[in-house]
Short mmCIF file of C-alpha atoms in Angstrom, two decimals:
data_model
loop_
_atom_site.label_atom_id
_atom_site.label_comp_id
_atom_site.label_asym_id
_atom_site.label_seq_id
_atom_site.Cartn_x
_atom_site.Cartn_y
_atom_site.Cartn_z
CA UNK A 39 105.75 -100.03 123.26
CA UNK A 40 103.36 -100.09 120.35
CA UNK A 41 100.40 -100.96 122.61
CA UNK A 42 101.17 -98.34 124.82
CA UNK A 43 101.11 -95.86 122.02
CA UNK A 44 97.96 -97.28 120.44
CA UNK A 45 95.93 -97.84 123.61
CA UNK A 46 94.80 -94.09 124.03
CA UNK A 47 93.21 -94.20 120.40
CA UNK A 48 91.42 -97.62 121.12
CA UNK A 49 88.22 -95.92 122.33
CA UNK A 50 87.93 -93.64 119.44
CA UNK A 51 88.73 -96.37 116.91
CA UNK A 52 85.90 -98.51 118.33
CA UNK A 53 83.55 -95.42 117.93
CA UNK A 54 84.47 -95.21 114.18
CA UNK A 55 84.03 -98.89 113.67
CA UNK A 56 80.67 -98.91 115.54
CA UNK A 57 79.57 -95.76 113.21
CA UNK A 58 80.69 -97.88 110.07
CA UNK A 59 78.68 -100.92 110.92
CA UNK A 60 75.47 -98.71 111.96
CA UNK A 61 75.76 -96.78 108.90
CA UNK A 62 76.21 -99.96 106.58
CA UNK A 63 72.98 -101.37 108.21
CA UNK A 64 71.01 -98.32 107.81
CA UNK A 65 71.71 -97.73 104.17
CA UNK A 66 71.00 -101.71 103.63
CA UNK A 67 67.83 -101.58 105.56
CA UNK A 68 66.68 -98.21 104.19
CA UNK A 69 67.46 -99.71 100.54
CA UNK A 70 67.23 -96.08 99.01
CA UNK A 71 63.75 -95.36 100.69
CA UNK A 72 64.83 -92.93 103.40
CA UNK A 73 63.18 -92.56 106.83
CA UNK A 74 59.71 -91.32 105.92
CA UNK A 75 57.46 -92.79 103.41
CA UNK A 76 55.16 -90.73 101.12
CA UNK A 77 52.07 -91.76 103.07
CA UNK A 78 53.61 -90.00 106.22
CA UNK A 79 54.14 -93.50 107.86
CA UNK A 80 57.35 -93.77 109.75
CA UNK A 81 59.21 -97.24 110.21
CA UNK A 82 60.31 -96.86 113.81
CA UNK A 83 63.47 -99.26 113.35
CA UNK A 84 64.71 -97.24 110.51
CA UNK A 85 64.22 -93.89 112.25
CA UNK A 86 66.11 -95.20 115.33
CA UNK A 87 68.85 -96.39 112.97
CA UNK A 88 68.93 -93.10 110.96
CA UNK A 89 69.04 -91.11 114.38
CA UNK A 90 71.80 -93.39 115.66
CA UNK A 91 73.77 -93.08 112.39
CA UNK A 92 73.46 -89.21 112.35
CA UNK A 93 74.60 -89.08 116.15
CA UNK A 94 77.45 -91.36 115.55
CA UNK A 95 78.33 -89.29 112.41
CA UNK A 96 78.37 -86.09 114.48
CA UNK A 97 80.63 -87.82 117.18
CA UNK A 98 82.95 -89.32 114.42
CA UNK A 99 83.26 -85.89 112.79
CA UNK A 100 83.64 -83.70 115.97
CA UNK A 101 84.36 -85.44 118.92
CA UNK A 102 87.03 -88.27 117.50
CA UNK A 103 89.11 -85.60 115.66
CA UNK A 104 89.11 -83.37 119.05
CA UNK A 105 90.31 -86.51 121.09
CA UNK A 106 92.81 -87.64 118.48
CA UNK A 107 94.31 -84.36 117.88
CA UNK A 108 94.46 -83.52 121.60
CA UNK A 109 96.14 -86.89 122.46
CA UNK A 110 98.65 -86.37 119.74
CA UNK A 111 99.60 -82.84 120.71
CA UNK A 112 99.93 -84.27 124.21
CA UNK A 113 102.05 -87.27 123.21
CA UNK A 114 104.31 -84.71 121.14
CA UNK A 115 104.76 -82.47 124.04
CA UNK A 116 105.49 -85.15 126.49
CA UNK A 117 109.16 -84.71 126.36
CA UNK A 118 108.74 -80.84 127.26
CA UNK A 119 106.20 -81.50 130.14
CA UNK A 120 108.06 -84.41 131.92
CA UNK B 270 108.93 -73.55 134.25
CA UNK B 271 107.37 -75.60 136.66
CA UNK B 272 106.22 -78.97 135.24
CA UNK B 273 102.85 -78.88 136.43
CA UNK B 274 102.33 -75.48 134.80
CA UNK B 275 103.91 -76.82 131.53
CA UNK B 276 101.43 -79.46 131.66
CA UNK B 277 98.60 -77.14 131.88
CA UNK B 278 99.95 -74.87 129.16
CA UNK B 279 100.34 -77.99 126.91
CA UNK B 280 96.76 -79.13 127.62
CA UNK B 281 95.46 -75.51 126.69
CA UNK B 282 97.57 -75.50 123.35
CA UNK B 283 96.27 -79.20 122.60
CA UNK B 284 92.67 -78.07 123.25
CA UNK B 285 93.20 -75.00 120.99
CA UNK B 286 94.92 -77.02 118.23
CA UNK B 287 92.05 -79.77 118.41
CA UNK B 288 89.43 -77.11 118.34
CA UNK B 289 91.00 -75.40 115.24
CA UNK B 290 91.53 -78.77 113.31
CA UNK B 291 87.85 -79.65 113.89
CA UNK B 292 86.65 -76.12 112.94
CA UNK B 293 88.45 -76.42 109.68
CA UNK B 294 88.24 -80.14 109.10
CA UNK B 295 84.61 -80.94 109.68
CA UNK B 296 83.32 -78.25 107.05
CA UNK B 297 86.05 -79.39 104.65
CA UNK B 298 84.98 -82.94 105.07
CA UNK B 299 81.21 -82.06 104.41
CA UNK B 300 81.81 -79.72 101.72
CA UNK B 301 84.74 -81.15 99.79
CA UNK B 302 82.24 -82.12 96.77
CA UNK B 303 80.48 -78.71 96.80
CA UNK B 304 82.77 -77.21 94.38
CA UNK B 305 82.29 -80.28 92.01
CA UNK B 306 78.51 -79.82 91.99
CA UNK B 307 78.83 -76.06 91.60
CA UNK B 308 81.40 -76.74 88.53
CA UNK B 309 78.80 -79.23 87.02
CA UNK B 310 81.11 -82.17 87.49
CA UNK B 311 79.77 -84.74 84.99
CA UNK B 312 80.72 -87.75 87.16
CA UNK B 313 78.92 -86.36 90.18
CA UNK B 314 75.87 -85.62 88.15
CA UNK B 315 75.77 -88.98 86.27
CA UNK B 316 76.12 -90.88 89.60
CA UNK B 317 72.95 -89.44 91.17
CA UNK B 318 71.23 -89.59 87.97
CA UNK B 319 71.90 -93.18 87.49
CA UNK B 320 70.68 -93.95 90.90
CA UNK B 321 67.34 -92.26 90.11
CA UNK B 322 66.99 -93.78 86.76
CA UNK B 323 67.41 -97.16 88.47
CA UNK B 324 64.62 -96.13 90.92
CA UNK B 325 62.37 -94.97 87.88
CA UNK B 326 62.87 -98.30 86.13
CA UNK B 327 62.12 -100.24 89.31
CA UNK B 328 59.16 -98.40 90.05
CA UNK B 329 57.07 -100.00 87.39
CA UNK B 330 53.19 -99.57 86.53
CA UNK B 331 52.23 -102.45 88.95
CA UNK B 332 54.05 -100.74 92.04
CA UNK B 333 52.38 -97.57 91.30
CA UNK B 334 48.76 -98.92 91.21
CA UNK B 335 48.85 -100.19 94.62
CA UNK B 336 48.34 -96.62 95.90
CA UNK B 337 50.06 -97.07 99.27
CA UNK B 338 53.63 -96.95 98.10
CA UNK B 339 53.54 -93.41 96.94
CA UNK B 340 50.82 -90.91 97.74
CA UNK B 341 49.67 -87.69 96.54
CA UNK B 342 52.14 -84.84 96.43
CA UNK B 343 55.12 -86.95 97.19
CA UNK B 344 54.64 -89.29 94.36
CA UNK B 345 53.93 -86.41 91.93
CA UNK B 346 56.92 -84.19 93.01
CA UNK B 347 59.31 -87.32 93.06
CA UNK B 348 58.56 -88.20 89.53
CA UNK B 349 58.31 -84.56 88.41
CA UNK B 350 61.73 -83.67 89.84
CA UNK B 351 63.34 -86.84 88.54
CA UNK B 352 62.09 -85.60 85.10
CA UNK B 353 63.27 -82.16 85.59
CA UNK B 354 66.82 -83.31 86.80
CA UNK B 355 67.36 -85.61 84.12
CA UNK B 356 66.11 -83.34 81.39
CA UNK B 357 68.47 -80.51 82.77
CA UNK B 358 71.30 -83.08 82.33
CA UNK B 359 70.02 -83.83 78.74
CA UNK B 360 70.35 -80.18 77.98
CA UNK B 361 73.71 -79.72 79.73
CA UNK B 362 75.31 -83.05 78.09
CA UNK B 363 73.40 -83.59 74.93
CA UNK B 364 75.44 -86.91 74.54
CA UNK B 365 73.55 -88.32 77.56
CA UNK B 366 70.00 -87.43 75.86
CA UNK B 367 69.67 -90.74 73.94
CA UNK B 368 69.84 -92.59 77.22
CA UNK B 369 68.13 -90.22 79.68
CA UNK B 370 65.38 -88.85 77.54
CA UNK B 371 63.16 -91.82 77.35
CA UNK B 372 63.40 -91.86 81.32
CA UNK B 373 62.42 -88.24 81.39
CA UNK B 374 59.41 -89.10 79.52
CA UNK B 375 58.67 -92.14 81.67
CA UNK B 376 58.98 -90.02 84.94
CA UNK B 377 56.83 -87.09 83.39
CA UNK B 378 54.18 -89.43 82.09
CA UNK B 379 53.98 -90.94 85.61
CA UNK B 380 53.67 -87.62 87.35
CA UNK B 381 50.65 -87.02 84.97
CA UNK B 382 48.59 -90.35 85.67
CA UNK B 383 45.16 -89.79 86.97
CA UNK B 384 46.09 -91.67 90.41
CA UNK B 385 48.74 -89.14 90.91
CA UNK B 386 46.49 -86.17 90.98
CA UNK B 387 43.60 -88.18 93.14
CA UNK B 388 44.51 -85.73 96.09
CA UNK B 389 43.60 -82.75 94.01
CA UNK B 390 40.50 -84.34 92.58
CA UNK B 391 39.45 -85.02 96.12
CA UNK B 392 40.12 -81.48 97.27
CA UNK B 393 38.09 -80.11 94.30
CA UNK B 394 35.05 -82.27 95.66
CA UNK B 395 35.53 -84.85 92.89
CA UNK B 396 36.33 -82.34 89.88
CA UNK B 397 39.14 -84.06 88.01
CA UNK B 398 41.42 -81.20 86.88
CA UNK B 399 42.02 -82.57 83.26
CA UNK B 400 38.32 -83.43 82.84
CA UNK B 401 37.50 -79.61 83.58
CA UNK B 402 39.88 -77.77 81.47
CA UNK B 403 37.11 -75.47 80.14
CA UNK B 404 36.46 -74.33 83.80
CA UNK B 405 37.75 -71.49 86.03
CA UNK B 406 39.01 -73.57 88.80
CA UNK B 407 42.90 -73.32 88.95
CA UNK B 408 43.95 -76.74 89.70
CA UNK B 409 47.40 -75.34 89.82
CA UNK B 410 48.98 -78.52 91.22
CA UNK B 411 48.83 -79.78 87.65
CA UNK B 412 51.75 -77.34 86.76
CA UNK B 413 54.06 -80.08 88.36
CA UNK B 414 53.18 -82.71 85.74
CA UNK B 415 52.79 -80.12 83.03
CA UNK B 416 56.34 -78.78 83.68
CA UNK B 417 57.71 -82.19 83.57
CA UNK B 418 55.77 -83.07 80.34
CA UNK B 419 57.17 -79.89 78.82
CA UNK B 420 60.81 -80.77 79.60
CA UNK B 421 60.41 -84.10 78.25
CA UNK B 422 59.04 -82.74 74.98
CA UNK B 423 61.90 -80.60 74.94
CA UNK B 424 64.51 -83.24 75.21
CA UNK B 425 62.74 -86.62 73.76
CA UNK B 426 62.19 -86.47 70.04
CA UNK B 427 60.03 -89.61 70.64
CA UNK B 428 57.61 -88.04 73.09
CA UNK B 429 54.13 -89.57 72.50
CA UNK B 430 51.74 -87.39 70.40
CA UNK B 431 48.69 -88.24 72.58
CA UNK B 432 50.48 -86.96 75.70
CA UNK B 433 51.63 -83.87 73.84
CA UNK B 434 48.07 -83.05 72.82
CA UNK B 435 46.79 -83.33 76.36
CA UNK B 436 49.75 -81.07 77.58
CA UNK B 437 48.75 -78.50 74.88
CA UNK B 438 45.24 -78.36 76.33
CA UNK B 439 46.32 -78.18 79.83
CA UNK B 440 48.79 -75.38 79.19
CA UNK B 441 46.20 -73.58 77.15
CA UNK B 442 43.66 -73.68 80.07
CA UNK B 443 46.62 -72.49 82.60
CA UNK B 444 47.10 -69.45 80.12
CA UNK B 445 43.52 -68.66 79.99
CA UNK B 446 43.14 -68.78 83.74
CA UNK B 447 46.35 -66.91 84.52
CA UNK B 448 45.51 -64.00 82.06
CA UNK B 449 42.06 -63.58 83.81
CA UNK B 450 43.69 -63.41 87.15
CA UNK B 451 44.01 -59.78 88.60
CA UNK B 452 46.42 -61.10 91.21
CA UNK B 453 48.49 -63.32 88.91
CA UNK B 454 47.43 -66.31 91.16
CA UNK B 455 45.16 -69.19 90.37
CA UNK B 456 43.90 -71.58 92.97
CA UNK B 457 45.64 -74.89 93.81
CA UNK B 458 42.81 -76.03 96.05
CA UNK B 459 39.34 -74.27 96.57
CA UNK B 460 40.10 -71.04 98.36
CA UNK B 461 43.85 -71.54 98.38
CA UNK B 462 46.51 -70.06 96.05
CA UNK B 463 50.25 -70.70 96.42
CA UNK B 464 52.51 -68.39 94.63
CA UNK B 465 54.96 -71.24 94.33
CA UNK B 466 52.42 -73.40 92.37
CA UNK B 467 51.84 -70.40 90.24
CA UNK B 468 55.37 -70.17 89.55
CA UNK B 469 55.29 -73.61 88.39
CA UNK B 470 52.31 -72.69 86.14
CA UNK B 471 54.28 -70.02 84.65
CA UNK B 472 57.31 -72.39 84.24
CA UNK B 473 54.98 -75.02 82.34
CA UNK B 474 53.75 -72.23 80.16
CA UNK B 475 57.28 -71.00 79.37
CA UNK B 476 58.65 -74.45 78.45
CA UNK B 477 55.50 -75.21 76.36
CA UNK B 478 56.52 -72.07 74.36
CA UNK B 479 60.06 -73.22 73.89
CA UNK B 480 58.81 -76.55 72.64
CA UNK B 481 56.14 -75.41 70.37
CA UNK B 482 57.60 -72.23 69.08
CA UNK B 483 54.51 -70.35 70.28
CA UNK B 484 54.64 -67.23 72.13
CA UNK B 485 53.37 -66.97 75.71
CA UNK B 486 55.05 -63.58 76.37
CA UNK B 487 51.85 -61.71 77.33
CA UNK B 488 50.91 -63.95 79.92
CA UNK B 489 54.49 -64.49 81.37
CA UNK B 490 54.98 -60.74 81.38
CA UNK B 491 51.60 -60.22 83.36
CA UNK B 492 52.45 -62.84 85.78
CA UNK B 493 56.00 -61.42 86.48
CA UNK B 494 54.34 -58.15 87.25
CA UNK B 495 51.76 -59.51 89.33
CA UNK B 496 54.35 -61.44 91.35
CA UNK B 497 56.41 -58.13 92.03
CA UNK B 498 53.36 -56.18 92.85
CA UNK B 499 51.05 -58.54 94.79
CA UNK B 500 52.97 -61.72 95.82
CA UNK B 501 56.23 -60.56 97.15
CA UNK B 502 56.73 -59.02 100.65
CA UNK B 503 58.48 -55.92 100.10
CA UNK B 504 60.55 -55.90 103.30
CA UNK B 505 62.09 -59.39 102.84
CA UNK B 506 61.63 -59.91 99.14
CA UNK B 507 60.12 -63.55 99.92
CA UNK B 508 56.89 -64.56 98.45
CA UNK B 509 53.73 -64.91 100.60
CA UNK B 510 53.27 -68.83 101.20
CA UNK B 511 49.61 -68.84 100.74
CA UNK B 512 47.29 -66.20 99.45
CA UNK B 513 43.74 -65.54 98.34
CA UNK B 514 43.53 -66.04 94.58
CA UNK B 515 40.90 -63.30 93.93
CA UNK B 516 42.11 -60.49 96.28
CA UNK B 517 45.69 -61.18 96.83
CA UNK B 518 45.00 -61.26 100.53
CA UNK B 519 47.80 -62.98 102.52
CA UNK B 520 46.74 -66.19 104.33
CA UNK B 521 50.29 -67.01 105.46
CA UNK B 522 53.74 -65.36 105.90
CA UNK B 523 56.56 -64.63 103.50
CA UNK B 524 58.45 -67.79 103.69
CA UNK B 525 61.67 -69.19 102.36
CA UNK B 526 60.58 -72.76 101.53
CA UNK B 527 57.79 -71.41 99.07
CA UNK B 528 60.27 -68.67 97.53
CA UNK B 529 63.10 -71.10 97.12
CA UNK B 530 61.06 -73.32 95.10
CA UNK B 531 59.42 -70.43 93.38
CA UNK B 532 62.78 -69.02 92.43
CA UNK B 533 63.63 -72.47 90.78
CA UNK B 534 60.39 -72.63 88.88
CA UNK B 535 60.72 -68.61 87.93
CA UNK B 536 64.02 -69.50 86.44
CA UNK B 537 62.15 -71.43 83.56
CA UNK B 538 60.19 -68.54 82.72
CA UNK B 539 61.83 -65.07 83.79
CA UNK B 540 65.50 -65.11 84.46
CA UNK B 541 65.46 -61.53 86.16
CA UNK B 542 62.50 -62.34 88.42
CA UNK B 543 64.27 -65.69 89.38
CA UNK B 544 67.30 -63.89 90.31
CA UNK B 545 65.53 -61.44 92.50
CA UNK B 546 63.64 -64.32 94.33
CA UNK B 547 66.90 -66.26 94.61
CA UNK B 548 68.62 -63.20 96.16
CA UNK B 549 65.92 -62.96 98.81
CA UNK B 550 66.43 -66.53 99.72
CA UNK B 551 70.17 -66.38 100.02
CA UNK B 552 69.70 -63.33 102.26
CA UNK B 553 67.85 -65.89 104.60
CA UNK B 554 70.84 -68.12 104.85
CA UNK B 555 72.26 -68.33 108.23
CA UNK B 556 75.89 -69.72 108.60
CA UNK B 557 77.44 -71.17 111.82
CA UNK B 558 80.71 -72.98 111.86
CA UNK B 559 80.97 -72.98 108.20
CA UNK B 560 77.41 -74.85 107.82
CA UNK B 561 74.55 -72.81 106.07
CA UNK B 562 70.90 -73.26 106.74
CA UNK B 563 67.94 -70.96 105.85
CA UNK B 564 65.46 -69.29 108.15
CA UNK B 565 61.91 -70.07 107.08
CA UNK B 566 60.28 -66.96 108.16
CA UNK B 567 60.81 -63.46 107.28
CA UNK B 568 61.84 -61.05 110.13
CA UNK B 569 58.90 -60.24 112.12
CA UNK B 570 57.12 -63.50 111.33
CA UNK B 571 57.05 -66.70 113.07
CA UNK B 572 55.47 -70.12 112.74
CA UNK B 573 55.76 -73.75 112.74
CA UNK B 574 56.83 -76.32 109.89
CA UNK B 575 54.48 -77.91 107.60
CA UNK B 576 54.49 -80.15 104.49
CA UNK B 577 56.07 -77.27 102.52
CA UNK B 578 58.88 -76.42 104.80
CA UNK B 579 59.59 -79.67 106.74
CA UNK B 580 60.39 -79.45 110.17
CA UNK B 581 61.49 -75.83 111.21
CA UNK B 582 64.11 -76.27 113.90
CA UNK B 583 65.52 -73.17 115.68
CA UNK B 584 63.64 -71.18 112.95
CA UNK B 585 65.36 -73.08 110.17
CA UNK B 586 63.69 -74.83 107.36
CA UNK B 587 64.96 -78.29 106.25
CA UNK B 588 63.17 -77.90 102.77
CA UNK B 589 64.04 -74.12 102.24
CA UNK B 590 67.85 -75.10 102.97
CA UNK B 591 67.63 -77.81 100.17
CA UNK B 592 65.69 -75.53 97.79
CA UNK B 593 68.29 -72.68 98.43
CA UNK B 594 70.88 -74.77 96.61
CA UNK B 595 69.33 -73.74 93.27
CA UNK B 596 68.96 -70.17 94.50
CA UNK B 597 72.66 -69.98 95.43
CA UNK B 598 73.62 -71.28 92.09
CA UNK B 599 71.34 -68.83 90.20
CA UNK B 600 72.93 -66.00 92.38
CA UNK B 601 76.46 -67.30 91.94
CA UNK B 602 77.06 -67.29 95.42
CA UNK B 603 79.73 -69.89 96.03
CA UNK B 604 80.14 -69.26 99.67
CA UNK B 605 76.26 -69.64 100.30
CA UNK B 606 76.09 -72.77 98.07
CA UNK B 607 79.03 -74.18 99.87
CA UNK B 608 77.67 -73.71 103.38
CA UNK B 609 74.43 -75.04 102.32
CA UNK B 610 75.79 -78.07 100.74
CA UNK B 611 77.91 -78.77 103.84
CA UNK B 612 74.58 -79.07 105.81
CA UNK B 613 72.95 -81.33 103.10
CA UNK B 614 76.09 -83.55 103.27
CA UNK B 615 76.07 -83.68 107.15
CA UNK B 616 72.44 -84.62 107.40
CA UNK B 617 71.85 -86.02 103.97
CA UNK B 618 74.20 -88.92 104.73
CA UNK B 619 76.01 -89.55 101.32
CA UNK B 620 75.94 -93.18 100.47
CA UNK B 621 77.78 -93.74 97.20
CA UNK B 622 76.28 -91.75 94.59
CA UNK B 623 73.11 -90.77 96.43
CA UNK B 624 72.01 -89.48 99.90
CA UNK B 625 70.59 -91.98 102.36
CA UNK B 626 68.37 -90.02 104.53
CA UNK B 627 65.90 -88.34 102.14
CA UNK B 628 64.85 -91.23 100.21
CA UNK B 629 63.71 -90.93 96.45
CA UNK B 630 61.95 -87.71 96.77
CA UNK B 631 65.15 -86.17 98.60
CA UNK B 632 67.34 -87.39 95.70
CA UNK B 633 64.96 -86.31 93.15
CA UNK B 634 64.98 -82.83 94.40
CA UNK B 635 68.66 -82.73 95.01
CA UNK B 636 69.35 -83.79 91.31
CA UNK B 637 66.87 -81.09 90.13
CA UNK B 638 68.44 -78.35 92.51
CA UNK B 639 72.09 -79.38 92.13
CA UNK B 640 71.99 -79.43 88.35
CA UNK B 641 69.82 -76.33 87.84
CA UNK B 642 70.88 -73.81 85.27
CA UNK B 643 70.41 -75.22 81.87
CA UNK B 644 66.61 -74.81 82.11
CA UNK B 645 66.88 -71.08 82.96
CA UNK B 646 65.25 -68.78 80.51
CA UNK B 647 67.52 -66.84 78.23
#
C-alpha cells in the first residue's frame, strides 16, 4: 500500500535528488569563482554545469511542485471521483 | 454527476490549485531572505562579508602579479566593491570595525595598485593616471580605487600615511578637472566620458571631504547641477551611458545599468540627486510573476548588452537588475527590492552565505549593494 502511494512521486523525487547532486558538484568545481573569469575566458565544463543546475533549479521550483500538488489533489479527490 | 465528468472537474481543480501553489510558493521561496537583507539583518550581512574576507585573504600579492587571474576593470571593481561593502558594514556595525577595517584597507590598496590600472594606462597610450596628476586628462576610472581608499581611511585608523598622501593628490586632481569641466564630465578614456564614472569621482571627492574635514561643496554642487542639466535624459530620468566630455553630446542611450551604479555612487555625495536617479531606475523595474528585472534602455531606445550592462535578454539587463537593489533600498521601495531580490536569488544560486553563479565580482557587488545605506551623504 505504501509503495502504491509513493510511486507517483518517485519521478519528481529523482529529479530533486539529481538537482541536489548537480548543484553540489557545480558549487564544488566552481570553488567560489563563478562561471566567467575576469579575462572573459569561459570554462565550458563549468558553464554546462551552471546551466544544468539553473535548468534543474527551475524544474524543481516550478514543475516539481506543480506535479506534486496536482497528484495530491487528485489523490484526495479519488473517493469522490470513483 | 457522471464519474467521468467528476474526474475532469477534479483534474481542473487540481491544475488550478497546483498553479496557485507554484505562483505563491516560488516567489516566496526565492524571496524569503529579501526582508532580512532590507532590514539589515546582521547574520546575513556578516555571512556574505566573511566569504569575501576569506577571498581577499586568499588573494595574496603573488596571485595578483600573475596577471591572468584578474584582469583590468573586473579586478579593480571586485576589490573596490569588497572595500566599499565591508566599509559600509563597519559604519553600520562599529563593533565589527576592528576586524573588518584592515581588510577594507587591504582591498582598497589592491584596487589602487599600478597593475590594476594597466588597462587605463594602455587606453591613454601609455600615460599612467597617477604619474600625470597635473595634466588635464580625466582618467576617471581611478575614481573607483579613490573611493575605496576614501572609505578605508574613513573606517581604518591605521590607514597608511603614504597611501593617504597619494589619495589626497588624486582627489585634488579630480577636483581641479571637474571644476574646469563645463559639462560636469571628465574623460575615462580618450574621447569617452561616462556619467557613472564621474559619479564615482564625485563620491571619491565627497568621502575625502568627510575623512579630511575639508570642504568640497563647490565642486560637488557644480557636479550635481551639471548631472541634472546635461547628463540626465529628461523623459526617462536615466543618465546617458556615454557622452562627449567637452560638449556633452550623447554617444549612447539613456540606460539603466549606468544609472543604477551612478545612483549608488551619487549617494556618497548628494542624497537628493541619488534619490532622483534611484527613482528613475526603479521606474525601469518590470515585474512578472513576482520576479523583478530592470529594462536596460529607456523607452524609445534599443540596443545590445555590453560590459556595463551584461547580457541584455528580452530588453532586461543583468547588471542593472543587480544595481537596482541599491536603488530600491534608497527609494525605500520594499516591493521593488523584494521582486529584484527574488530574481537575484533564482539566477544567483545561493550557496551557503554567498551566491555561486557570479563569482567574486558578483558577490562583491551584491555585498556593496545589499548593504548600501550607511555611506549615503547626510
